[in-house]
Short mmCIF file of C-alpha atoms and ligand atoms in Angstrom, two decimals:
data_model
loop_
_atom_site.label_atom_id
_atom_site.label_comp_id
_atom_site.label_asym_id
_atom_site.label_seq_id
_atom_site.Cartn_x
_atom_site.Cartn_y
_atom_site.Cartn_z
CA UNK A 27 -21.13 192.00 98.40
CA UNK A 28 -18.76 195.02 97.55
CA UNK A 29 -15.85 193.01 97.36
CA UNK A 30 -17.33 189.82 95.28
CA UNK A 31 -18.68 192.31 92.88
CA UNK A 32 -15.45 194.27 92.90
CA UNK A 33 -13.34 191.13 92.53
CA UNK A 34 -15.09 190.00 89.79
CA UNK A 35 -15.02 193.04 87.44
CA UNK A 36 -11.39 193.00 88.45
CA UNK A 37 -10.46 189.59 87.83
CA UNK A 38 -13.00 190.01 84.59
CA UNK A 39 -11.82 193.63 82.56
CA UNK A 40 -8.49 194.77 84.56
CA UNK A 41 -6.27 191.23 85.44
CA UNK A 42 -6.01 190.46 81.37
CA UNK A 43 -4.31 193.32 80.91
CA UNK A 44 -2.14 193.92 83.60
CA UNK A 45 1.24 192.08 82.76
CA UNK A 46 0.69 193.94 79.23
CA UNK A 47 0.31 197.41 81.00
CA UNK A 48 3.51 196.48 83.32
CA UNK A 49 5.59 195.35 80.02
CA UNK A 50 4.15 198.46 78.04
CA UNK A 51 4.51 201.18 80.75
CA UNK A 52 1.31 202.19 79.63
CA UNK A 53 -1.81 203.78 81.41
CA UNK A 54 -4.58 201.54 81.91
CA UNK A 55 -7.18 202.95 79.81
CA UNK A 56 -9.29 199.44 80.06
CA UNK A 57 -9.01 199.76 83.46
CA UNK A 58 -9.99 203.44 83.62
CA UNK A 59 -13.08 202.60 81.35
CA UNK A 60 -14.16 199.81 83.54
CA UNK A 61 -13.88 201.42 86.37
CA UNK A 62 -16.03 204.36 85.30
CA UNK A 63 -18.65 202.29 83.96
CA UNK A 64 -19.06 200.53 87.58
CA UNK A 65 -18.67 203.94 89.54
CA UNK A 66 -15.64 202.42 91.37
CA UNK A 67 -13.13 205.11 90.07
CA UNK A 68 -13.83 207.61 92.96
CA UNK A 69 -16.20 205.82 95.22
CA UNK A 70 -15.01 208.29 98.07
CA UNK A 71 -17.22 211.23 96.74
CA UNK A 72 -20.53 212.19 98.33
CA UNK A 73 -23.64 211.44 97.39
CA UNK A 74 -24.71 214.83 97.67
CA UNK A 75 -21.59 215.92 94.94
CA UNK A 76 -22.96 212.82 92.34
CA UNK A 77 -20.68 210.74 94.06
CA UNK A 78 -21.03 206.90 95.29
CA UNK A 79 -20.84 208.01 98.54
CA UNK A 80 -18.09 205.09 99.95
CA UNK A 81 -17.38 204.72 103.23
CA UNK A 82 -13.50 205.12 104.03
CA UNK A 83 -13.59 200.83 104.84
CA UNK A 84 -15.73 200.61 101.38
CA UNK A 85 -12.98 202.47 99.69
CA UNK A 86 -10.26 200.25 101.13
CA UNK A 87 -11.67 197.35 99.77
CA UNK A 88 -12.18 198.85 96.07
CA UNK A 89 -8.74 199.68 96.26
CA UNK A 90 -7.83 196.42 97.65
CA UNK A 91 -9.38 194.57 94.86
CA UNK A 92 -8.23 196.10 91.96
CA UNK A 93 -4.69 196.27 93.36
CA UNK A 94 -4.73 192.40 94.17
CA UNK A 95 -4.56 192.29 90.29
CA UNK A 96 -3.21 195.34 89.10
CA UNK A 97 -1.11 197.40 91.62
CA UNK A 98 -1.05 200.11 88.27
CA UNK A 99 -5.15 200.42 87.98
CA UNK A 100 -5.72 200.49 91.63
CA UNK A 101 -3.78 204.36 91.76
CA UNK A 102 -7.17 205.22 89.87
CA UNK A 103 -9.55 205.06 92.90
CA UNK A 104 -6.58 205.89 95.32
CA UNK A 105 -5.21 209.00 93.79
CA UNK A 106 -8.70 210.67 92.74
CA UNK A 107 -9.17 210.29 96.91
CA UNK A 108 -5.92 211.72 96.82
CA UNK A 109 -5.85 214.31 94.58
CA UNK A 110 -9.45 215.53 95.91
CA UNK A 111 -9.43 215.02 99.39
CA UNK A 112 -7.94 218.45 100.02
CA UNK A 113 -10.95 220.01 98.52
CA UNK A 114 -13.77 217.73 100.08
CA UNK A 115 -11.78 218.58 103.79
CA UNK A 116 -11.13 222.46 103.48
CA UNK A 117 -12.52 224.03 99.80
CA UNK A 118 -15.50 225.92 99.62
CA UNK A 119 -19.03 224.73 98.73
CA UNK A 120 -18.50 226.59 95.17
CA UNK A 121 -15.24 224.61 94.96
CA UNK A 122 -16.32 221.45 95.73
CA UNK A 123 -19.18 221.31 93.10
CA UNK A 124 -17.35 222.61 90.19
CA UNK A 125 -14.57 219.93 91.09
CA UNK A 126 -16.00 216.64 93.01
CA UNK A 127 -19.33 216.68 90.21
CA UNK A 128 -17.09 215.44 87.13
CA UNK A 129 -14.80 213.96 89.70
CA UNK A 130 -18.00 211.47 89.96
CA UNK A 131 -18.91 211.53 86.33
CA UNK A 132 -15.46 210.18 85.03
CA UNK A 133 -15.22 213.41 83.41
CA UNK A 134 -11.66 214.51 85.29
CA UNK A 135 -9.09 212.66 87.53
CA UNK A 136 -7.49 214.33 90.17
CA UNK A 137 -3.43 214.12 91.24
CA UNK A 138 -2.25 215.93 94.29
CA UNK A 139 1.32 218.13 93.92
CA UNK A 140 2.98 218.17 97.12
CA UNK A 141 6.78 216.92 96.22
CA UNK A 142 9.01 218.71 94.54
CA UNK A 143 12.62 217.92 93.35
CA UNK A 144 14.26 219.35 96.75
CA UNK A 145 11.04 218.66 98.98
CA UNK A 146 10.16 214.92 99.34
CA UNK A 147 10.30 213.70 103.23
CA UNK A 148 10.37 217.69 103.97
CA UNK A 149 7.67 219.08 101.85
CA UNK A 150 7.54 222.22 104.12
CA UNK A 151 10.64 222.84 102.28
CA UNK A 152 8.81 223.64 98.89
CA UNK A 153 9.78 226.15 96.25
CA UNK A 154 6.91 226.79 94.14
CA UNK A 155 5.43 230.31 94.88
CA UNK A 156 1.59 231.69 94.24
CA UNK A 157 2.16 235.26 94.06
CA UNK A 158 -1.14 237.77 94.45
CA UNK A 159 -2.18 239.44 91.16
CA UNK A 160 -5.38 241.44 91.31
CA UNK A 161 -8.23 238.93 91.39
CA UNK A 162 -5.98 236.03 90.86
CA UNK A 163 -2.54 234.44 91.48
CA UNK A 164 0.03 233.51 89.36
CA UNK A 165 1.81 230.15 90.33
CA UNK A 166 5.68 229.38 89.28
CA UNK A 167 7.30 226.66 89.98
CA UNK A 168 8.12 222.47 89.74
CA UNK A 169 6.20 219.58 91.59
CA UNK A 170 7.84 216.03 91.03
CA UNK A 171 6.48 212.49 91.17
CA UNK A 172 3.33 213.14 90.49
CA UNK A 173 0.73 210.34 89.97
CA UNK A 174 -1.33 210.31 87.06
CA UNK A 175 0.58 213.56 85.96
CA UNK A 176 -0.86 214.72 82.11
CA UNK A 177 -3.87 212.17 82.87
CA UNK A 178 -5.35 214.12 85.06
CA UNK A 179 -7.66 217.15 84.64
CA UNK A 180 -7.72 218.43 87.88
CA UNK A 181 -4.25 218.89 90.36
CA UNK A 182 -4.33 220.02 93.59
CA UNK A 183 -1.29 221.88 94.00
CA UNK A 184 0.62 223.39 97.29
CA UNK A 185 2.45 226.15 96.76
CA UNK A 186 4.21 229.17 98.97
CA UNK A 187 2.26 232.25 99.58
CA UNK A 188 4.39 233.78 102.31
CA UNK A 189 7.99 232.21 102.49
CA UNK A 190 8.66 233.76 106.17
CA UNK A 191 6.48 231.63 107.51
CA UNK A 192 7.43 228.09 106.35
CA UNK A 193 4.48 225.45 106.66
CA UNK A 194 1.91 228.55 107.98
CA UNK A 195 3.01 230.29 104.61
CA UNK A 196 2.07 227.55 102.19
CA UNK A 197 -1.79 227.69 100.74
CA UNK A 198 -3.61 224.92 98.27
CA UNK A 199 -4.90 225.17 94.92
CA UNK A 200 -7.24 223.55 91.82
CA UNK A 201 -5.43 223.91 88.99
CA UNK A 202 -6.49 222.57 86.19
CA UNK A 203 -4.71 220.43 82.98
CA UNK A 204 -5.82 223.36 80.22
CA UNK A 205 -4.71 226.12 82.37
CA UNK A 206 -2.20 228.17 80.05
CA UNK A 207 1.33 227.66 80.92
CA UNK A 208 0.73 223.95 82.64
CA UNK A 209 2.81 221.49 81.10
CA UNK A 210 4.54 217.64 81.92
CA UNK A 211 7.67 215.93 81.96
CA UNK A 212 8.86 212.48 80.20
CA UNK A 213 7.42 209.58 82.06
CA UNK A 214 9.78 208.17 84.84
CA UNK A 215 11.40 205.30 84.36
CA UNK A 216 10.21 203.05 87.03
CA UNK A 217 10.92 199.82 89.05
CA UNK A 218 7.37 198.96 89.36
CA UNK A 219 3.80 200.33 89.11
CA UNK A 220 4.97 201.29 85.69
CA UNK A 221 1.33 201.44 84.59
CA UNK A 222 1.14 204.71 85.97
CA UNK A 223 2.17 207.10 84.93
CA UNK A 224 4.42 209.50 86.76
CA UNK A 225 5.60 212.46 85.98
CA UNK A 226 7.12 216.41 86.79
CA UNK A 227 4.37 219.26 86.68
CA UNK A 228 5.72 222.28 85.26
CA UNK A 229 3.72 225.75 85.98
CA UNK A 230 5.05 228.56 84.36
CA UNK A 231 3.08 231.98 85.10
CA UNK A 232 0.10 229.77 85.20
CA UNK A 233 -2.67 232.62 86.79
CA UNK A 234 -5.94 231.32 88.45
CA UNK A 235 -8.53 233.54 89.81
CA UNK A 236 -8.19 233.61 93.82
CA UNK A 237 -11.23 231.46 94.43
CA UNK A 238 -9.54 228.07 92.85
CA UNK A 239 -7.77 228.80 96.70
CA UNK A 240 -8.54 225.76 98.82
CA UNK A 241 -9.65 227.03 102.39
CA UNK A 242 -7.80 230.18 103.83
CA UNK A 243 -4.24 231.37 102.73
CA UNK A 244 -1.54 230.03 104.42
CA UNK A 245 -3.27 226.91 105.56
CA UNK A 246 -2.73 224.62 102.44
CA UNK A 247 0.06 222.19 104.24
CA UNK A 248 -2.08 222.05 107.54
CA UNK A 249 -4.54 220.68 104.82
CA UNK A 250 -2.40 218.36 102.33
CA UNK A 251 -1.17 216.61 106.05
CA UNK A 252 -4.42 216.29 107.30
CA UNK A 253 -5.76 214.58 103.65
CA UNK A 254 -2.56 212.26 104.04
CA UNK A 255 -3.77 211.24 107.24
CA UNK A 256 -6.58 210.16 105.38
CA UNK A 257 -5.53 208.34 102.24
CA UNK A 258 -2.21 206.63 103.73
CA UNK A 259 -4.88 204.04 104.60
CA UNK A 260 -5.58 203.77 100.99
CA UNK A 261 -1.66 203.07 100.19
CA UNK A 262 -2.10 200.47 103.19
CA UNK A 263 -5.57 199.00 100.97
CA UNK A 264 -3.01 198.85 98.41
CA UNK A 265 -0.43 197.04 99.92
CA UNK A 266 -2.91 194.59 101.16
CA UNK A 267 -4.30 194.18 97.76
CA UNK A 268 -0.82 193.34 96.33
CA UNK A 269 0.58 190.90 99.11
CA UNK A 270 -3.15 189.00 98.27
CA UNK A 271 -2.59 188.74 94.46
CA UNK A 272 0.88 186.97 95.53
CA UNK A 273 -0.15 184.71 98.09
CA UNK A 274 -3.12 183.54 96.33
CA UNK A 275 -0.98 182.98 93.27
CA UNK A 276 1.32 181.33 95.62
CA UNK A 277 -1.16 178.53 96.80
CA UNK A 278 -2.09 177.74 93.72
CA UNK A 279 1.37 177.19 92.66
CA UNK A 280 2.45 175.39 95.29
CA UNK A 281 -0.51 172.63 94.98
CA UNK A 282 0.92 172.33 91.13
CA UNK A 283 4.47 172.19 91.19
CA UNK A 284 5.82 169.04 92.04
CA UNK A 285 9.19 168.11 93.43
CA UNK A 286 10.99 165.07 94.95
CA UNK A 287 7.81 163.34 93.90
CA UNK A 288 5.24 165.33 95.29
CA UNK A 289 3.91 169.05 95.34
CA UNK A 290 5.82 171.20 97.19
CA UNK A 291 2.74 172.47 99.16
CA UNK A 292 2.98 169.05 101.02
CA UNK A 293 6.49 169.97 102.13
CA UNK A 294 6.49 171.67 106.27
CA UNK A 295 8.77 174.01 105.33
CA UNK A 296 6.56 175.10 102.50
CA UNK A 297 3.72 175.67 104.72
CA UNK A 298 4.92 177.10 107.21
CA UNK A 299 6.05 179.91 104.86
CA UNK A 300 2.54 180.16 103.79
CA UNK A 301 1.51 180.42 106.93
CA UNK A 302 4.09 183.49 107.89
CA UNK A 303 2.06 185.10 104.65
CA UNK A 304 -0.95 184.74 105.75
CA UNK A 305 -0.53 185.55 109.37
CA UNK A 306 1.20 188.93 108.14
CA UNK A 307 -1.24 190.10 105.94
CA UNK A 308 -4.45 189.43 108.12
CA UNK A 309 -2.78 191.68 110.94
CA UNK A 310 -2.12 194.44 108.65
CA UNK A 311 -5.68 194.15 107.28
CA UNK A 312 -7.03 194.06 110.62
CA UNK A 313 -4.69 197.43 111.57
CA UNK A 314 -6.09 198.77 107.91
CA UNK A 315 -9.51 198.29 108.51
CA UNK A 316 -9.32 200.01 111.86
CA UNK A 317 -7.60 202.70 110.54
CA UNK A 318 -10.31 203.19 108.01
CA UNK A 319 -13.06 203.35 111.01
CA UNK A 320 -10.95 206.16 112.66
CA UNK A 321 -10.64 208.24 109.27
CA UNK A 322 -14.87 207.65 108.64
CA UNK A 323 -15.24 208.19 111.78
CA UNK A 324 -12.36 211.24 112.17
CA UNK A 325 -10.84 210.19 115.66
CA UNK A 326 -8.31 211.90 117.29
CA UNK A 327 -6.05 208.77 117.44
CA UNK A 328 -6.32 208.75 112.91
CA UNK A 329 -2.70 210.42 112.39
CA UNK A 330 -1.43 207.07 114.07
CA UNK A 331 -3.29 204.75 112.77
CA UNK A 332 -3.02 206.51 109.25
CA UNK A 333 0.54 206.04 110.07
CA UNK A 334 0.82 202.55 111.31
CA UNK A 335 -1.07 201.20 108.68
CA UNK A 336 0.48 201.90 105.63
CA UNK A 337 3.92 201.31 107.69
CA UNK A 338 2.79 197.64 108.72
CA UNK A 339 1.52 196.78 105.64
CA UNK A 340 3.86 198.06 102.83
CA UNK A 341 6.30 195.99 104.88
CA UNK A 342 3.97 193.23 104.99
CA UNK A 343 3.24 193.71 101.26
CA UNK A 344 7.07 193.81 100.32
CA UNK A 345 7.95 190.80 102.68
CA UNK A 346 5.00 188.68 101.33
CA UNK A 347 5.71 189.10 98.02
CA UNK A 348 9.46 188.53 98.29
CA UNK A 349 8.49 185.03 99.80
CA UNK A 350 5.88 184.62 96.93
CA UNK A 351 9.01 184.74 94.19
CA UNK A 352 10.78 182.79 96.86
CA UNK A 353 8.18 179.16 96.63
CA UNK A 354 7.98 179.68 93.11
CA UNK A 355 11.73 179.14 92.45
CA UNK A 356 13.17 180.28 89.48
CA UNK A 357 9.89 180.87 87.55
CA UNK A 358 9.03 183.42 90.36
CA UNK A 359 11.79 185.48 89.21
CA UNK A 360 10.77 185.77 85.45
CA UNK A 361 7.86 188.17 83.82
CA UNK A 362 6.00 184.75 82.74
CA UNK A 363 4.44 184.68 85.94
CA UNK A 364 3.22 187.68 87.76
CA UNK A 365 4.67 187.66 90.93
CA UNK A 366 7.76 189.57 90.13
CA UNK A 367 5.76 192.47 88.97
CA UNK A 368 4.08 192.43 91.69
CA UNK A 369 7.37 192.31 94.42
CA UNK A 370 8.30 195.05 92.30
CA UNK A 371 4.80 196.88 92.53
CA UNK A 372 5.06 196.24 96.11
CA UNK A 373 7.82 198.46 97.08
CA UNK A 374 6.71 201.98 96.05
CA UNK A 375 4.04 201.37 98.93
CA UNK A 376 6.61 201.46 101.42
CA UNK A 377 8.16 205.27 99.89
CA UNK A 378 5.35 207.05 98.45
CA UNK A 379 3.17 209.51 100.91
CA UNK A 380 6.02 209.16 102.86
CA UNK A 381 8.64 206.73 103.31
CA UNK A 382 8.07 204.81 106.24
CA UNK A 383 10.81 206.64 107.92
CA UNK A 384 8.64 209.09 107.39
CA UNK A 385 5.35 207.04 109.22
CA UNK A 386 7.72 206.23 111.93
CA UNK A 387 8.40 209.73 113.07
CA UNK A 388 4.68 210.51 112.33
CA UNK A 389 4.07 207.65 114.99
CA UNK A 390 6.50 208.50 117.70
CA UNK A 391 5.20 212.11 117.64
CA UNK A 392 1.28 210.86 118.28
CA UNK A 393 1.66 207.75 119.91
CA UNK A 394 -1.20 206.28 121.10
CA UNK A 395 -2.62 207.20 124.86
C1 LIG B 19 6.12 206.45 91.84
C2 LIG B 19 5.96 207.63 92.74
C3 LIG B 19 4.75 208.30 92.79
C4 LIG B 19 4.61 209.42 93.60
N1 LIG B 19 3.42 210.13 93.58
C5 LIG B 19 3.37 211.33 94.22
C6 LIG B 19 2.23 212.19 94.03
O1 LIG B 19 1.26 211.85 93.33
N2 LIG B 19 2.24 213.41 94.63
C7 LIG B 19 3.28 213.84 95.39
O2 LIG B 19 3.22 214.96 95.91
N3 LIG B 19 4.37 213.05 95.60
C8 LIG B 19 4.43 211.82 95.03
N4 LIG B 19 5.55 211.00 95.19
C9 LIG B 19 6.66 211.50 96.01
C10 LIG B 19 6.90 210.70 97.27
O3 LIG B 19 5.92 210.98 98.22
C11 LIG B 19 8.33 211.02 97.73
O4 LIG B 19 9.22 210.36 96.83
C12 LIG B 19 8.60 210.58 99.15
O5 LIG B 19 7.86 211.37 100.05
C13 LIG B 19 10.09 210.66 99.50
O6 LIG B 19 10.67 211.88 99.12
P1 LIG B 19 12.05 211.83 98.30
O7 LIG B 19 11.86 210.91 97.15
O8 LIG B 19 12.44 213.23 98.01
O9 LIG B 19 13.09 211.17 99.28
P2 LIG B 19 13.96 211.89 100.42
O10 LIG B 19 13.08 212.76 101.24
O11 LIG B 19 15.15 212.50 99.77
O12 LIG B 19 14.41 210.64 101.27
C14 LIG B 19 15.52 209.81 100.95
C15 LIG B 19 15.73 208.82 102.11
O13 LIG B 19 16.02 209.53 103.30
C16 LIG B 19 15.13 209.15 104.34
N5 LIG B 19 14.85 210.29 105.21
C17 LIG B 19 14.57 211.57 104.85
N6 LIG B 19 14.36 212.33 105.96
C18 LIG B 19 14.51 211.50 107.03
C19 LIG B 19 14.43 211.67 108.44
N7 LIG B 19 14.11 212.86 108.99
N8 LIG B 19 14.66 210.60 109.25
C20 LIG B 19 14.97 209.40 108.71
N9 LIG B 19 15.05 209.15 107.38
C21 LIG B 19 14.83 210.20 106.56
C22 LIG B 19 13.86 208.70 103.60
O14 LIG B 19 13.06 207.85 104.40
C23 LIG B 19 14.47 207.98 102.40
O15 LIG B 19 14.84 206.67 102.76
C24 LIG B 19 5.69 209.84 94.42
C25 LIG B 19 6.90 209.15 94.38
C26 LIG B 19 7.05 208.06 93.54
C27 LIG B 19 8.38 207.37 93.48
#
């Protein structure tokens, strides 16, 4: 029932606009308003906060949906998880209503600063400091990449409270969009997803009072780790989401297009292609799904299956797609149909919340018992 009534409010208020978005590079407000209006813009948020109170699996398939027509409005849902995560795992009660409440409402999205310009696969490596001030701390520094940058009300931001102790030394925070000395950078240029907007985070003596800390000092990257574990499953949702717009574009296509005197679907070597697509993205649906069962259910065995699922299908995603383009000939590679945008969509799944490099050495080091 969640996914029919999903699917149709995508297909209805988001797919119209989505090539226009992509060709605009501009934010999906329709999206964002329809979203909000069916409480599917941060389903992850409890009940008990005003939330809808999704399941992890629930979540998936939100995300899923809107991404299998707009890869761009589908960061909505899957970055306020993001962005919030940190405080729903390790903030304070205090913290967590003043935050997750308009987090619910559609009053506030939330993006989560982790990377910086020198500290992408090794975030541990991070430059921006939160010095102590009296009853506050004063945060300097530059976060890159950031989703939904300027958007966004609410960032969660990890910076360095004690640099002699590397990861140990680094503490999360809320800061928030109209905190004095906050600003943005341009929007980047981008190969795909270009309906989100991305951008640098500058904070520039930008003082907080010491309770916007999330958890204890010091254990802020023990906590943006643990919320990846958690939400690289919704960059697998999205992946899955993607690869589904293309193949089911793809069918269609092929039972249209005719060649040598007949549609191409009728050809073997046509169908067998479809087949490869389909084959590939039930696995990695199946491998999502579980995943999402481990993060509801918090198993020990989640950092691998976090892992392993937005590895398997990203590359999924990106190889699906590609073959997508590939049985729609040369019409696949223009902007008049809409599986070039989303090939190009596809591939930020495979490098964002780590590249899957990255989920590969996050596997070796917790393979499975
Ligand atoms: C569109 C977009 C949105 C993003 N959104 C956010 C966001 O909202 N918040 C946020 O904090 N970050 C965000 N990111 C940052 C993203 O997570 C990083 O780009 C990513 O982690 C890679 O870091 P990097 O770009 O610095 O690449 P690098 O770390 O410089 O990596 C370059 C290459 O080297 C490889 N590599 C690096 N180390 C190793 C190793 N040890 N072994 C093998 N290969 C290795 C990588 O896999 C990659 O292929 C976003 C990025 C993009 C492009």
């Amino acid at each position: 029932m969640l996914r029919e009534s999903v699917r149709s409010l995508a297909e209805a208020k988001i797919a119209p606009f989505a090539a226009d978005v992509d060709e605009e590079g501009r934010f999906p407000q329709e999206a964002l308003e329809a979203l909000v209006a069916g409480d599917l813009h941060a389903v992850h948020v409890p009940e008990s906060y005003g939330g809808a109170g999704a399941d992890a699996l629930a979540t998936v398939i939100v995300i899923e949906e809107v991404a299998r027509v707009c890869a761009s409005s589908s960061l909505i849902p899957a970055v306020n998880k993001l962005g919030s995560l940190p405080v729903l795992l390790s903030g304070s009660e205090e913290l967590k209503k003043r935050y997750l409440a308009p987090l619910a409402q559609g009053d506030g999205m939330f993006s989560y600063c982790l990377s910086e310009p020198d500290a992408g696969s090794d975030a541990a490596g991070m430059k921006t400091k939160a010095v102590r001030d009296g009853d506050g701390y004063v945060l300097n520094g530059v976060k890159r990449w950031i989703t939904n940058a300027g958007v966004s009300e609410y960032y969660t931001v990890m910076a360095v409270t004690d640099p002699e102790k590397r990861s140990r030394g680094i503490s999360a925070f809320v800061v928030e969009k109209s905190d004095e000395g906050v600003s943005f950078g341009a929007p980047e240029k981008k190969l795909g997803i270009k309906g989100s907007p991305t951008r640098e985070v500058y904070l520039d003596n930008v003082r907080i009072p010491a309770d916007r800390m999330i958890g204890e000092e010091g254990t802020g990257f023990a906590t943006a780790m643990k919320t990846l574990d958690h939400t690289r499953i919704t960059i697998a949702a999205q992946a899955l989401g993607i690869a589904q717009g293309a193949l089911d574009y793809a069918k269609g296509y092929v039972r249209e297009r005719k060649q040598f005197g007949k549609p191409i679907g009728d050809f073997q070597g046509v169908q067998f292609m479809l087949a490869d697509m389909a084959m590939k993205l039930e696995a990695a649906r199946q491998l999502t799904y579980a995943a999402a069962a481990r993060s509801e259910r918090g198993d020990g065995d989640l950092t691998f299956f976090g892992a392993a699922a937005k590895c398997y299908a990203s590359d999924a995603a990106m190889e699906i797609t590609t073959d997508a383009v590939q049985l729609l000939g040369g019409y696949g590679y223009t902007r008049d149909y809409p599986v070039e945008r989303m090939m190009r969509d596809a591939k930020i799944t495979q490098i964002y919340e780590g590249t899957n490099q990255v989920q590969r050495i996050v596997m070796a080091r917790n393979l499975p018992k």
